[in-house]
Amino acid sequence: MIRVQTEDFDIGAEIAALKRGRTDIGAVVSFTGTVRDTDGDGIGQVSEMTLEHYPGMTEKELEKIEADAHARWPLQASLIVHRVGTLKPGDNIVLVVTASAHRDAAFDAAKFLMDALKTSAPFWKRESGPEGSHWVEAKARDESAAARWHPGKTAAE
């Protein structure tokens, strides 16, 4: 299940809804990304972050990423909620939840989903602060993290 939305989300309510009526789930792993008050390098101040996306295209890519996770691991359920719009430091940005019979699959699938979101999902981020605003560039460390899921490929591929 995937959602792209401007509204905040309730982490506990989202997990409860995912698990409701399920007795085949033995492990639930969640990751929540929030807006920091410093830029990606930890140097400049961030007073707000604006996330943009291409409606339709973004959801299709998220569905592909989620389907890939389900093909790789025995998941009972998963959820990706990604916010768009203008957010302030401390606001939630993204929620990834994976549920499986066993913890290893849930942990690995959650890591995979986050790595794929950071490198493949069509979101554009602009950080604003006292020194102006700038678009956030892709980070080599994110590409390297995502490359671990594709043995034989380099981060540049």
Short mmCIF file of C-alpha atoms in Angstrom, two decimals:
data_model
loop_
_atom_site.label_atom_id
_atom_site.label_comp_id
_atom_site.label_asym_id
_atom_site.label_seq_id
_atom_site.Cartn_x
_atom_site.Cartn_y
_atom_site.Cartn_z
CA MET A 1 0.00 0.00 0.00
CA ILE A 2 1.39 3.41 -0.92
CA ARG A 3 0.17 6.97 -0.37
CA VAL A 4 1.51 10.38 -1.32
CA GLN A 5 -0.14 13.12 0.71
CA THR A 6 0.21 16.59 2.20
CA GLU A 7 -1.32 15.61 5.55
CA ASP A 8 0.70 14.30 8.48
CA PHE A 9 0.33 10.66 9.50
CA ASP A 10 -0.08 8.92 12.85
CA ILE A 11 2.60 6.22 13.05
CA GLY A 12 0.79 4.13 15.66
CA ALA A 13 -2.53 4.29 13.82
CA GLU A 14 -0.86 3.32 10.53
CA ILE A 15 0.82 0.27 12.09
CA ALA A 16 -2.39 -0.75 13.89
CA ALA A 17 -4.34 -0.55 10.61
CA LEU A 18 -1.70 -2.62 8.81
CA LYS A 19 -1.85 -5.35 11.49
CA ARG A 20 -5.62 -5.29 12.07
CA GLY A 21 -7.08 -8.79 11.84
CA ARG A 22 -3.71 -10.35 10.95
CA THR A 23 -2.33 -13.23 13.02
CA ASP A 24 0.30 -14.29 10.47
CA ILE A 25 2.57 -11.33 11.25
CA GLY A 26 5.47 -12.03 13.62
CA ALA A 27 7.56 -8.92 12.96
CA VAL A 28 6.79 -5.30 12.13
CA VAL A 29 9.58 -2.87 11.26
CA SER A 30 8.97 0.83 10.76
CA PHE A 31 11.08 3.76 9.69
CA THR A 32 10.00 7.37 10.00
CA GLY A 33 11.97 10.15 8.32
CA THR A 34 11.61 13.67 9.71
CA VAL A 35 12.79 17.13 8.66
CA ARG A 36 16.06 18.17 10.35
CA ASP A 37 16.87 21.75 11.24
CA THR A 38 20.22 21.43 9.44
CA ASP A 39 20.96 20.63 5.83
CA GLY A 40 22.18 17.24 4.61
CA ASP A 41 25.75 18.19 5.45
CA GLY A 42 24.81 19.34 8.96
CA ILE A 43 26.17 22.82 8.26
CA GLY A 44 23.41 25.20 7.14
CA GLN A 45 20.18 25.95 8.98
CA VAL A 46 16.89 24.70 7.50
CA SER A 47 13.70 26.56 8.34
CA GLU A 48 11.56 24.58 5.90
CA MET A 49 11.71 21.87 3.26
CA THR A 50 9.47 21.73 0.22
CA LEU A 51 8.89 18.35 -1.40
CA GLU A 52 7.52 18.20 -4.93
CA HIS A 53 6.51 15.23 -7.05
CA TYR A 54 4.98 14.37 -10.39
CA PRO A 55 1.48 13.02 -9.61
CA GLY A 56 0.83 9.68 -11.24
CA MET A 57 4.46 9.02 -12.09
CA THR A 58 5.50 9.09 -8.43
CA GLU A 59 2.82 6.65 -7.33
CA LYS A 60 3.68 4.25 -10.17
CA GLU A 61 7.34 4.25 -9.16
CA LEU A 62 6.47 3.67 -5.50
CA GLU A 63 4.25 0.75 -6.51
CA LYS A 64 7.16 -0.76 -8.48
CA ILE A 65 9.53 -0.34 -5.53
CA GLU A 66 7.03 -1.94 -3.16
CA ALA A 67 6.35 -4.84 -5.58
CA ASP A 68 10.10 -5.43 -5.84
CA ALA A 69 10.32 -5.70 -2.03
CA HIS A 70 7.47 -8.23 -1.99
CA ALA A 71 9.22 -10.26 -4.72
CA ARG A 72 12.48 -10.32 -2.71
CA TRP A 73 11.15 -11.06 0.80
CA PRO A 74 8.20 -12.99 2.25
CA LEU A 75 6.20 -9.98 3.39
CA GLN A 76 2.66 -10.20 4.72
CA ALA A 77 2.17 -6.46 4.28
CA SER A 78 3.95 -3.17 3.67
CA LEU A 79 3.18 0.51 3.66
CA ILE A 80 4.86 3.59 2.21
CA VAL A 81 3.48 7.02 3.11
CA HIS A 82 5.38 9.99 1.67
CA ARG A 83 4.44 13.60 2.26
CA VAL A 84 4.71 16.46 -0.20
CA GLY A 85 4.37 20.19 0.28
CA THR A 86 6.13 22.53 2.68
CA LEU A 87 7.32 21.00 5.93
CA LYS A 88 9.03 22.43 9.01
CA PRO A 89 11.83 20.92 11.14
CA GLY A 90 10.43 18.08 13.21
CA ASP A 91 7.63 17.28 10.73
CA ASN A 92 7.24 13.74 9.44
CA ILE A 93 8.30 13.19 5.83
CA VAL A 94 8.10 9.46 5.17
CA LEU A 95 6.85 6.29 6.84
CA VAL A 96 7.89 2.81 5.72
CA VAL A 97 6.38 -0.21 7.47
CA THR A 98 7.11 -3.84 6.63
CA ALA A 99 5.45 -6.88 8.17
CA SER A 100 6.58 -10.47 7.88
CA ALA A 101 6.44 -13.73 9.77
CA HIS A 102 10.11 -13.22 10.71
CA ARG A 103 12.23 -10.20 11.63
CA ASP A 104 15.05 -10.61 9.10
CA ALA A 105 12.71 -10.23 6.14
CA ALA A 106 10.97 -7.24 7.73
CA PHE A 107 14.27 -5.47 8.53
CA ASP A 108 15.85 -6.15 5.14
CA ALA A 109 12.74 -5.12 3.22
CA ALA A 110 12.49 -1.86 5.19
CA LYS A 111 16.14 -1.03 4.44
CA PHE A 112 15.61 -1.86 0.77
CA LEU A 113 12.50 0.33 0.54
CA MET A 114 14.26 3.32 2.12
CA ASP A 115 17.32 2.92 -0.11
CA ALA A 116 15.06 2.74 -3.17
CA LEU A 117 13.01 5.74 -2.04
CA LYS A 118 16.18 7.82 -1.62
CA THR A 119 17.49 6.95 -5.09
CA SER A 120 14.59 5.97 -7.38
CA ALA A 121 11.44 7.75 -6.26
CA PRO A 122 10.73 10.95 -8.21
CA PHE A 123 10.61 13.50 -5.39
CA TRP A 124 12.38 16.85 -5.48
CA LYS A 125 13.44 18.57 -2.26
CA ARG A 126 14.20 22.23 -1.73
CA GLU A 127 15.62 23.36 1.60
CA SER A 128 15.19 26.95 2.74
CA GLY A 129 16.94 28.80 5.53
CA PRO A 130 18.52 32.13 6.48
CA GLU A 131 21.02 31.84 3.60
CA GLY A 132 18.33 31.26 0.94
CA SER A 133 17.02 28.11 -0.64
CA HIS A 134 18.54 25.36 -2.77
CA TRP A 135 17.49 22.08 -4.37
CA VAL A 136 18.88 19.03 -2.58
CA GLU A 137 21.20 17.02 -4.79
CA ALA A 138 21.45 13.22 -4.78
CA LYS A 139 24.11 11.91 -2.40
CA ALA A 140 26.77 9.37 -3.39
CA ARG A 141 26.27 7.60 -0.04
CA ASP A 142 22.60 7.00 -0.92
CA GLU A 143 23.56 5.55 -4.31
CA SER A 144 26.13 3.28 -2.63
CA ALA A 145 23.57 2.07 -0.10
CA ALA A 146 21.08 1.27 -2.88
CA ALA A 147 23.73 -0.55 -4.92
CA ARG A 148 24.01 -3.29 -2.27
CA TRP A 149 20.63 -4.61 -3.40
CA HIS A 150 21.87 -5.06 -6.98
CA PRO A 151 25.02 -7.25 -6.87
CA GLY A 152 27.23 -6.87 -9.90
CA LYS A 153 26.11 -3.29 -10.58
CA THR A 154 28.06 -0.24 -9.62
CA ALA A 155 26.47 2.76 -7.89
CA ALA A 156 26.78 4.69 -11.19
CA GLU A 157 24.63 2.15 -13.06
#
